[in-house]
Coordinates of C-alpha atoms in Angstrom, one line a residue:
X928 CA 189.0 47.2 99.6
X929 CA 187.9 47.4 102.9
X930 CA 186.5 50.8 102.8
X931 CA 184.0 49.0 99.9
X932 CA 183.0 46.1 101.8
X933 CA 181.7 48.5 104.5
X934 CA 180.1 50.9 102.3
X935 CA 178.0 47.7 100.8
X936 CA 177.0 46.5 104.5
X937 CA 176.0 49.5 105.0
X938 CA 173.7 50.0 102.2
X939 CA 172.1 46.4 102.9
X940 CA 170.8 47.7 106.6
X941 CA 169.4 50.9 105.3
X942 CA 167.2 49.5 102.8
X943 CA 165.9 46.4 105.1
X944 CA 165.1 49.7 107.4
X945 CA 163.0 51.1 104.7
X946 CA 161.2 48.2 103.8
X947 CA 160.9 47.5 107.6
X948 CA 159.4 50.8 107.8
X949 CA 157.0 50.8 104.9
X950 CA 155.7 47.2 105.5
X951 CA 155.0 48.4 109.8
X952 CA 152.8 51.5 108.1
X953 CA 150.7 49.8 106.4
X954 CA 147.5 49.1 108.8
X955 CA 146.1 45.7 107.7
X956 CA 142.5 46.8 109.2
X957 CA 142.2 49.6 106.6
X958 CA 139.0 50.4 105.0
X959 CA 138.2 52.5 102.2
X960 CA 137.4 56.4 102.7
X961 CA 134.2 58.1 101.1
X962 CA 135.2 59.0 97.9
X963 CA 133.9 59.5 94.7
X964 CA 136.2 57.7 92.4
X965 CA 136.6 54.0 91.7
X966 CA 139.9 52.9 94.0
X967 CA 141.6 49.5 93.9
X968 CA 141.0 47.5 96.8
X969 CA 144.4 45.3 97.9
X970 CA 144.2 42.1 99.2
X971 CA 144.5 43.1 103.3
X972 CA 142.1 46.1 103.3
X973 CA 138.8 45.9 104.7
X974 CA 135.8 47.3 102.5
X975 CA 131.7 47.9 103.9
X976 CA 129.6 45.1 102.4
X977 CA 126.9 48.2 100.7
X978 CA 129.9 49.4 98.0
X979 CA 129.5 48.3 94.8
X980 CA 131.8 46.1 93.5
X981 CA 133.8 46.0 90.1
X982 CA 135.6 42.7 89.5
X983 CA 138.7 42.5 87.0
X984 CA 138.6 38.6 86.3
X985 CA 141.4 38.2 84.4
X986 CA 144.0 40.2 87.5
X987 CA 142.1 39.2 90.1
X988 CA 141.4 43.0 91.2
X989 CA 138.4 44.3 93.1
X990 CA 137.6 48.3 93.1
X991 CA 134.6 49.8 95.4
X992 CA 132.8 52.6 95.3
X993 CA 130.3 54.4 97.5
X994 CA 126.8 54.4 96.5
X995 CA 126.4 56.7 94.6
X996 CA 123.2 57.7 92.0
X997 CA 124.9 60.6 90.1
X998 CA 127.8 58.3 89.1
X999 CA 126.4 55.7 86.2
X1000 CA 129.6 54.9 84.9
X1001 CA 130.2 51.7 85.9
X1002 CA 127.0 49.4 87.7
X1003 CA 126.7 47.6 90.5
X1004 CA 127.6 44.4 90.5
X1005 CA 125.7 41.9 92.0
X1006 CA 126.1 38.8 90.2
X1007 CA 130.1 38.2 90.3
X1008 CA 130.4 38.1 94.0
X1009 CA 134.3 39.8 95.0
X1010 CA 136.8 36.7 95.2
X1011 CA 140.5 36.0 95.4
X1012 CA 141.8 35.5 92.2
X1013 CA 141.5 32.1 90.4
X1014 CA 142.1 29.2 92.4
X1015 CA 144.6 26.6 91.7
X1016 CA 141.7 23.9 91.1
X1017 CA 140.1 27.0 87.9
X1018 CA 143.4 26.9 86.3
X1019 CA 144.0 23.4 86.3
X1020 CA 140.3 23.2 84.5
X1021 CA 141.3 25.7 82.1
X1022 CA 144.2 23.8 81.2
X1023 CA 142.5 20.2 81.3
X1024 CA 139.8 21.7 78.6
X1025 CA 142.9 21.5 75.9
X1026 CA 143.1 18.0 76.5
X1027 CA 138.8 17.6 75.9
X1028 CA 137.4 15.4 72.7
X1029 CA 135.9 18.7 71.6
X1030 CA 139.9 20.2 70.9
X1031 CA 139.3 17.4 68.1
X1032 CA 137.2 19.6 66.4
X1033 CA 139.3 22.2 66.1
X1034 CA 142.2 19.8 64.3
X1035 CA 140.0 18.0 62.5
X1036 CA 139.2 20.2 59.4
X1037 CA 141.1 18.6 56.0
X1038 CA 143.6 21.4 54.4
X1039 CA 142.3 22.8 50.9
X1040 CA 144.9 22.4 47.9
X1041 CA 145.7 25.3 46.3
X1042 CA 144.9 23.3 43.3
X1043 CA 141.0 23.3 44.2
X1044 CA 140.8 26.9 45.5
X1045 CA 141.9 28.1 42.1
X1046 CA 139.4 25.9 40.5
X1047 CA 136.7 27.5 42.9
X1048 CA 137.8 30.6 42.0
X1049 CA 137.6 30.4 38.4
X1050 CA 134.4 28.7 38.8
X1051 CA 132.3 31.2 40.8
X1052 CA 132.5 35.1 41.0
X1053 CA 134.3 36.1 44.3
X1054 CA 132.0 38.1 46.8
X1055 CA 133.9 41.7 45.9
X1056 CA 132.5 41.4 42.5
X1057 CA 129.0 40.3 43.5
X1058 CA 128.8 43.5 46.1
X1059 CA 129.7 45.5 43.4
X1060 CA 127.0 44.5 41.0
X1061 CA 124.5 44.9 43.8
X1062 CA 125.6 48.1 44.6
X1063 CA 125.4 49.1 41.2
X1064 CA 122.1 48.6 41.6
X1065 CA 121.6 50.0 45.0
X1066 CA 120.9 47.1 47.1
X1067 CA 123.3 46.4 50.4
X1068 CA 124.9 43.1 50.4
X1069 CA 126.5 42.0 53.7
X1070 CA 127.8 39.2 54.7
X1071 CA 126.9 36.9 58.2
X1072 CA 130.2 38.2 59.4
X1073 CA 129.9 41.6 58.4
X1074 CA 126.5 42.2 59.8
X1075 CA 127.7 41.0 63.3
X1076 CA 130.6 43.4 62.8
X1077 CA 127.9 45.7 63.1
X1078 CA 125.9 44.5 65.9
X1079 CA 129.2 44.8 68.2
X1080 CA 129.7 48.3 67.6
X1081 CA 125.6 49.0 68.4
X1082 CA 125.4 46.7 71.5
X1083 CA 129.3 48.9 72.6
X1084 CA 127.2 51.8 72.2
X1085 CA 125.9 52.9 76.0
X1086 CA 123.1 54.9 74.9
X1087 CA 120.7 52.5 74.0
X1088 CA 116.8 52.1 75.0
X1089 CA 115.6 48.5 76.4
X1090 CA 113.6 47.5 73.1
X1091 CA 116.4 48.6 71.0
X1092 CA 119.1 46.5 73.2
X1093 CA 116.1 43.3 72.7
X1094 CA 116.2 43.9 69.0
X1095 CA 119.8 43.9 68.8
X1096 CA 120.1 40.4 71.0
X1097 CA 117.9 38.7 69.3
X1098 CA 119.1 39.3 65.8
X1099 CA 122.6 38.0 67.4
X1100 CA 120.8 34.6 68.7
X1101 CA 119.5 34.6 65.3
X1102 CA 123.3 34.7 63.5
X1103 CA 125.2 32.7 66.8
X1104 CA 122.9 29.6 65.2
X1105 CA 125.2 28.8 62.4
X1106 CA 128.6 27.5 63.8
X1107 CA 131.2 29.4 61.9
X1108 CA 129.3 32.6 63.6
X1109 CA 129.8 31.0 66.8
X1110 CA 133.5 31.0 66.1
X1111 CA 134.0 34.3 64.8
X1112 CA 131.6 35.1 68.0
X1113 CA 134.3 33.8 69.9
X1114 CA 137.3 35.2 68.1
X1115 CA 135.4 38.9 68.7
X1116 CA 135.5 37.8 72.1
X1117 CA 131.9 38.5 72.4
X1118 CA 131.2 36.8 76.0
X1119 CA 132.6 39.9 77.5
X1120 CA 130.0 41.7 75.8
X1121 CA 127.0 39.0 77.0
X1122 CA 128.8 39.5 80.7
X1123 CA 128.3 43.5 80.8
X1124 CA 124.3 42.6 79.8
X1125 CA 124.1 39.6 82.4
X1126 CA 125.2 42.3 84.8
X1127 CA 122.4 44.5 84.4
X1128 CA 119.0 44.1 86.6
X1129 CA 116.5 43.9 83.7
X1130 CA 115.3 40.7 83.5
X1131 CA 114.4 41.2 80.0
X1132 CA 117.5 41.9 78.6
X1133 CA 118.9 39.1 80.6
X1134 CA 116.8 37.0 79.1
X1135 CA 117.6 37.8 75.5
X1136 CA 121.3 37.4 76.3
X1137 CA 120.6 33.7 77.7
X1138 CA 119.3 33.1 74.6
X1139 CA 121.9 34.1 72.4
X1140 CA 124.0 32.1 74.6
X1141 CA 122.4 29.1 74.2
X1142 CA 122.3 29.4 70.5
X1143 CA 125.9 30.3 70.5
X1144 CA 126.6 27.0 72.7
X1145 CA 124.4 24.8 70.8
X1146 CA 126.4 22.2 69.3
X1147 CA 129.3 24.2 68.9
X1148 CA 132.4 22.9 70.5
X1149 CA 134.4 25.9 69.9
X1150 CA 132.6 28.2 71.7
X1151 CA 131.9 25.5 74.7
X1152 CA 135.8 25.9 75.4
X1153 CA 135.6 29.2 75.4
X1154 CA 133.1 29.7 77.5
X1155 CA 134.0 27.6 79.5
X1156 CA 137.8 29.2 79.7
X1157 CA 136.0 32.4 79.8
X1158 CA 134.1 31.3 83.3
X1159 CA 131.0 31.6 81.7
X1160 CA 129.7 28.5 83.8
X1161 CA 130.2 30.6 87.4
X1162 CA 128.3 33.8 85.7
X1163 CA 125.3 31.5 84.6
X1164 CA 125.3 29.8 88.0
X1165 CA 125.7 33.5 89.9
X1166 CA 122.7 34.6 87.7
X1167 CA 120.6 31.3 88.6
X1168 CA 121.7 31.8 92.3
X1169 CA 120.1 35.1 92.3
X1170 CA 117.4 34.7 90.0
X1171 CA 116.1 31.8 93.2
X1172 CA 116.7 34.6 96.0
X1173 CA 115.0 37.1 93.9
X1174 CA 111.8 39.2 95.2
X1175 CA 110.3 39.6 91.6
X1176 CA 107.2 38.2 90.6
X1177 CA 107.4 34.1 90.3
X1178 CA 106.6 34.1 87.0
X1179 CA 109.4 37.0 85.7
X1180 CA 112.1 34.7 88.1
X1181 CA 110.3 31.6 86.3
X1182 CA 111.4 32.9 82.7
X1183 CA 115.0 33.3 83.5
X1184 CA 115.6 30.4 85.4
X1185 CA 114.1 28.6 81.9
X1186 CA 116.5 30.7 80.1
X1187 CA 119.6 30.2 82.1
X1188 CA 118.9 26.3 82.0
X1189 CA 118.8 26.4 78.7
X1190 CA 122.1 28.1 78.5
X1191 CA 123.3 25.9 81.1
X1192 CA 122.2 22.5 79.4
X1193 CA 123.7 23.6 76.4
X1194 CA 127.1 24.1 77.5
X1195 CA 126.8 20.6 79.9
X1196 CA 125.9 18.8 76.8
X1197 CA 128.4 16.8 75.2
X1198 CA 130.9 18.5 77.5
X1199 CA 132.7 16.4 80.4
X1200 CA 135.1 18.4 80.9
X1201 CA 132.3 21.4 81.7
X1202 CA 130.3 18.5 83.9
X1203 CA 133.4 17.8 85.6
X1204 CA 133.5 21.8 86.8
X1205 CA 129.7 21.6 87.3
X1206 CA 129.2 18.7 89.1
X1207 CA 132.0 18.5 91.6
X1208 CA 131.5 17.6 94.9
X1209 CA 134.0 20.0 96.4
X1210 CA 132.3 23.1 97.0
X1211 CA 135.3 25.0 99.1
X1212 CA 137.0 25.5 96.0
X1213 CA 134.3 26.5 93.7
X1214 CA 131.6 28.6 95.9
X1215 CA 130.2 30.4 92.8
X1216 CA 129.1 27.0 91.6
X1217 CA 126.1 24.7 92.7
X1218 CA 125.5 21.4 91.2
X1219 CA 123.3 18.9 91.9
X1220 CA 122.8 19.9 95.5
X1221 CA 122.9 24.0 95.6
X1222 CA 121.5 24.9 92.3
X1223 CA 119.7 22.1 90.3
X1224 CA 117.3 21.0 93.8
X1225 CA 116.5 24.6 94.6
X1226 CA 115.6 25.4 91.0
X1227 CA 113.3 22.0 91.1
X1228 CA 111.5 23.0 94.0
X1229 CA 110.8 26.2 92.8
X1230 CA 108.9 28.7 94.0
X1231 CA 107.3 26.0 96.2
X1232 CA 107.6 21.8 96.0
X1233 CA 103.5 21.8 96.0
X1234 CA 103.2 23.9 93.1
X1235 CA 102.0 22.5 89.8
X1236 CA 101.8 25.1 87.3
X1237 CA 102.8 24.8 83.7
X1238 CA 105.8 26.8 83.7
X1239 CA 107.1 25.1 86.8
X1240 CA 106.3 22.0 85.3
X1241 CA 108.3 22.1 82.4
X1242 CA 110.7 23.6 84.3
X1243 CA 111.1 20.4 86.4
X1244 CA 111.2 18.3 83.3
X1245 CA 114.0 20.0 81.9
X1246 CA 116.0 19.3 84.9
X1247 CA 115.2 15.6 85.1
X1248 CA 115.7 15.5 81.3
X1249 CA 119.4 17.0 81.3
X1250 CA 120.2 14.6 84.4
X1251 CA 119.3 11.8 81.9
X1252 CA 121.2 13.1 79.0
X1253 CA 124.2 13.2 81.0
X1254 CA 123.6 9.5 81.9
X1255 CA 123.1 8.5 78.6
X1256 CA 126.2 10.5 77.1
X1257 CA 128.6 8.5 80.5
X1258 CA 126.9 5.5 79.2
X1259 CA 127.4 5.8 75.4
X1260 CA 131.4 6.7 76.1
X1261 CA 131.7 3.7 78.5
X1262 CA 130.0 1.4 75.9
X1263 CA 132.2 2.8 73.1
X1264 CA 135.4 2.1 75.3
X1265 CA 134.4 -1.1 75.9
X1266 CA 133.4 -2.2 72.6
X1267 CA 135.8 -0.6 70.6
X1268 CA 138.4 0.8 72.0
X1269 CA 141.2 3.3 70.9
X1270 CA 143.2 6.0 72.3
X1271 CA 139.8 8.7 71.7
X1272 CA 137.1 6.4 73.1
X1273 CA 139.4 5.5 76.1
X1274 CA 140.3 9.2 76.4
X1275 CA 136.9 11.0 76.6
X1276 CA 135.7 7.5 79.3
X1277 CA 138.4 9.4 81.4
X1278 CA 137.2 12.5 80.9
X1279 CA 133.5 11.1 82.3
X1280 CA 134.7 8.6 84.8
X1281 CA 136.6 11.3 86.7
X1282 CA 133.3 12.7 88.1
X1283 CA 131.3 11.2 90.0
X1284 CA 128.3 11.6 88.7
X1285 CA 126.3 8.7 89.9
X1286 CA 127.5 8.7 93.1
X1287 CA 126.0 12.6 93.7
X1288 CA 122.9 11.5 92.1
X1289 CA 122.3 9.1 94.8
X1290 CA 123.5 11.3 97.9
X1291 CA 122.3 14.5 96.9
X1292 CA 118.4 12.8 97.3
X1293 CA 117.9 12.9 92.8
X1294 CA 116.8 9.6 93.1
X1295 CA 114.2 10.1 95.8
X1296 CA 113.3 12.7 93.3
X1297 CA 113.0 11.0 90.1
X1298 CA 110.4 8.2 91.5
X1299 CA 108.0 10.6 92.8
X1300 CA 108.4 13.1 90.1
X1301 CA 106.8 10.2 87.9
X1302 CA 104.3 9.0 90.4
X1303 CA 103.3 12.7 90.4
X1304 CA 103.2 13.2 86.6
X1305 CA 102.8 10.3 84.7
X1306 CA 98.8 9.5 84.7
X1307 CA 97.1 7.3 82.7
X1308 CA 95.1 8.4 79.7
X1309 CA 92.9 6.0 79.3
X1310 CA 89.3 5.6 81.0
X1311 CA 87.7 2.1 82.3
X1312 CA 85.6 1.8 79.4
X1313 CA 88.6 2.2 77.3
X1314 CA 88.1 6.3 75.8
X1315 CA 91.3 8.1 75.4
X1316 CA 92.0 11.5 76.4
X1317 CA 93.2 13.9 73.4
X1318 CA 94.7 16.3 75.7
X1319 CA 97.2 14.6 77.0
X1320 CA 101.0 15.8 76.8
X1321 CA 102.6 13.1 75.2
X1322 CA 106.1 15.0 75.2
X1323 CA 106.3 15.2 79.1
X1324 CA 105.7 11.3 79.1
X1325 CA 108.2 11.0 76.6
X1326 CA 110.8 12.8 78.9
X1327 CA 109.6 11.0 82.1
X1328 CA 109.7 7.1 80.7
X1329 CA 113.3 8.2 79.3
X1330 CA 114.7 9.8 82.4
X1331 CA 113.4 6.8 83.7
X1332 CA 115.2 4.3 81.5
X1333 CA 118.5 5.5 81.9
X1334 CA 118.5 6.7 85.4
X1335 CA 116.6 3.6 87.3
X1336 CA 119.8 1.5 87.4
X1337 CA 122.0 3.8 89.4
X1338 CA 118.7 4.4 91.3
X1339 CA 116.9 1.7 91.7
X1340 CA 117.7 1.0 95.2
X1341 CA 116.0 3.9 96.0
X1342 CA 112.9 2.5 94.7
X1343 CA 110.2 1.7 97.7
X1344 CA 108.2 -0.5 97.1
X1345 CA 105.1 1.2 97.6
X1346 CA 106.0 3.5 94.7
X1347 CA 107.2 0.4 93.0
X1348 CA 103.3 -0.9 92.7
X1349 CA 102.1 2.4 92.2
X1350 CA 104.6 3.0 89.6
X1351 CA 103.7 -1.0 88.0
X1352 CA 100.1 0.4 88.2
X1353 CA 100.6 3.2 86.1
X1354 CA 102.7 1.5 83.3
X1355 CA 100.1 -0.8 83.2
X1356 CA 97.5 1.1 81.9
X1357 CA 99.9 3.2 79.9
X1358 CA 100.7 -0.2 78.3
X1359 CA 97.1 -0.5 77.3
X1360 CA 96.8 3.1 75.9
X1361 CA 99.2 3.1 73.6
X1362 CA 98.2 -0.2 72.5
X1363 CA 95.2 1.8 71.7
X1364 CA 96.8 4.9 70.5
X1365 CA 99.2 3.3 68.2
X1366 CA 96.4 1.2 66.4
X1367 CA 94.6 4.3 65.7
X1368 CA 96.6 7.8 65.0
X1369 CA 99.4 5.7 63.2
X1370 CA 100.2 5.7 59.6
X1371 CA 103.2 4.0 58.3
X1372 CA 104.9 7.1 58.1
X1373 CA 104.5 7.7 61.8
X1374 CA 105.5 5.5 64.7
X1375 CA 105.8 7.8 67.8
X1376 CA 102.8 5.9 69.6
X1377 CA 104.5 2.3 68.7
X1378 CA 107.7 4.1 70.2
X1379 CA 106.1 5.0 73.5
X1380 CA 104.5 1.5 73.5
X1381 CA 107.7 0.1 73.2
X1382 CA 109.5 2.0 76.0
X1383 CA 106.9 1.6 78.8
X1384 CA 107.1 -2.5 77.9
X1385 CA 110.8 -2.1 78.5
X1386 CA 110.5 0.2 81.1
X1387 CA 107.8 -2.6 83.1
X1388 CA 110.4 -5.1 82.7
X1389 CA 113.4 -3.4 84.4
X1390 CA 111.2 -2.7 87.8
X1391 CA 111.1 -5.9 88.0
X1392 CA 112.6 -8.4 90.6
X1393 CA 116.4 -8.0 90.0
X1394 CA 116.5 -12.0 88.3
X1395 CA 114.2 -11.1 85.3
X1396 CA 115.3 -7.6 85.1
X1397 CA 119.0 -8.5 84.6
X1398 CA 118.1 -10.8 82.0
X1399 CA 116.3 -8.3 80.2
X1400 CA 119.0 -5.7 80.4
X1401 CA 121.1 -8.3 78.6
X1402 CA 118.7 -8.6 76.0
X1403 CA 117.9 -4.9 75.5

């Protein structure tokens, strides 16, 4: 007995030797050696900031390898910048998305009896037999499904030419419209194949993909979860990040900013938990993502705040106008909580009242924004002697007078009042325009001047003293 007590003692000191001994060789300062294979880079090693980097998201693994130009098997990333893996603050997002209004969707679907299946069946010819008959006559059916079956396996292939790859993409945005692709999108889990193509530097094909993505996120709550538990919001805000810092031409960085807001806007929309992520105010926790602050205000004042070109102009509206949809979506939920509330219209209000939205408005300097923005872009169409101009872009005003609605009462203490009377001015004589507009180009089929009419009236009322306007609030 005593000879086996020893023995185990003795055991227990020569492995904490061994481990002692392992753990003192490892040199914390290591760096990688010149090599020409991909190698895994541990958590304590060192790496030069020119090696290319290849990010596993889902272990949390970076590999390295020296530049290179005879090895093309993997490209260099430059988008997904090398990280730890997931922070705490990530996970408890991706699990907070289960609890999101849009699971609803998912759970909502009635079950089919077997009853009416069997009547459907006997009522119309299954697919199998149509095929059949068409192939009988040599004409391919395929299904939605089937067809983007077969646009995976040609956008796998690595062997393809750019206007091939653009083909490809945009017959996908074409399908990803419907929402039952979207799902079956999802279930191929296709973002991994829009991430290797967001990874590439043609701008092009970048492009395309942000496209597909938008149509895929359109409306489609099943594939907002997923993206947004596949971290497609840090790769769209990576890409955006270095689409700003990029040295191509203004116009080429012009398109795919356009693009990725569009992909952006469409997976904000209707989203809170996805806003929540977004719009954070913490940025140690999330440094891929911007916001307000880091990503929305450098887009805006893009390539230069003086600049007043068409594409940067409707770039700028775009932003202002997804800033007011997201008001008028935290408005809508609160009113519906308040008005008639349940255990869904009190659950989603959560959802939006846990960021604070209006509160980063104000301090990250959108309101500022918002007033001059219109002061810049909303003038008058209308002459002294009471001529309208026909060229005038109606939709842009439309965009403004609505940001303006919703946003002026978290902003209106912003307001000075020399852009106050400026602003007055303006409404003013749009108020007389669309008088005249709406007598003319109506019919009674068509009310869009009467509309416009309508909302600058309103919109005159709330800038004024806070007395009147909070009795007009009331009223509206």
């Amino acid at each position: 007995m005593p000879i086996f007590v020893f023995l185990i003692v003795l055991q227990s000191f020569c492995l904490g030797d061994r481990q002692d001994n392992n753990s003192s060789s490892r040199d914390p300062d290591a760096v990688f050696l010149k090599a020409n294979k991909w190698q895994t880079a541990e958590s304590e090693m060192t790496t030069p900031t020119h090696l290319p980097v290849f990010q596993d998201v889902n272990m949390g693994h970076s590999e390295r390898l020296p530049n290179n130009d005879s090895d093309k098997e993997y490209p260099a990333v430059g988008i997904i910048p090398n990280q730890e893996p997931e922070s705490q603050q990530l996970i408890n997002f991706k699990k907070s998305t289960k609890d999101d209004p849009l699971q609803l969707a998912f759970t909502s679907d009635e079950l089919v009896g077997e009853d009416k299946i069997e009547r459907a069946k006997r009522k119309f010819r299954s697919y199998e037999e149509l095929k059949a008959d068409f192939q009988s006559l040599n004409i391919s059916v395929k299904t939605d499904l089937e067809i983007l079956d077969d646009l995976f396996v040609q956008l796998e292939l690595e062997t393809m030419d750019e206007n091939l790859t653009l083909a490809l993409l945009e017959e996908l945005s074409y399908l990803l419209h419907q929402v039952d692709n979207g799902k079956y999108f999802v279930e191929k889990n296709g973002f991994r194949l829009f991430r290797k193509f967001l990874l590439t530097s043609n701008a092009r094909i970048q492009k395309s993909v942000l496209s597909a993505m938008s149509a895929a996120l359109q409306g489609n709550a099943h594939v907002k979860v997923a993206a947004l538990q596949s971290e497609v919001l840090d790769i769209l805000c990576n890409l955006l990040q270095v689409a700003l810092a990029s040295t191509d031409t203004a116009d080429q960085s012009l398109r795919l900013l356009s693009s990725g807001l569009s992909a952006l806007g469409a997976l904000l929309r209707d989203f809170p938990s996805a806003q929540k992520y977004f719009f954070s105010p913490n940025r140690t926790d999330q440094p891929s993502l911007s916001g307000l602050d880091q990503l929305l205000l450098p887009m805006f004042r893009y390539p230069t705040p003086e600049n007043r070109s068409a594409p940067v102009v409707e770039l700028r509206l775009r932003i202002i106008t997804l800033l007011a949809d997201v008001m008028l979506e935290r408005k809508n939920a609160r009113d519906r909580a308040l008005t008639a509330p349940d255990e869904k219209t009190e659950k989603l209000w959560r959802l939006y009242a846990s960021t604070p939205f209006e509160e980063s408005l104000r301090t990250t300097g959108w309101c500022t924004i918002l007033y001059q923005t219109l002061v810049d872009y909303l003038t008058p169409g209308i002459t002294e002697d009471g001529k309208v101009d026909p060229h005038v872009r109606h939709d842009h005003r439309e965009r403004l007078l609505s940001a303006l609605f919703h946003l002026h009462p978290t902003c209106k203490s912003f307001l000075t009042s020399d852009n106050q009377l400026k602003l007055q001015s303006i409404l003013e004589k749009l108020e007389m325009e669309y008088s005249v507009r709406s007598g003319e180009k109506e019919d009674e089929f068509d009310f869009y001047f009467t509309d416009l009419y309508d909302l600058v009236v309103k919109i005159r009322y709330l800038l004024r003293p806070d007395s009147e306007h909070e009795r007009v609030v009331d009223e509206l």
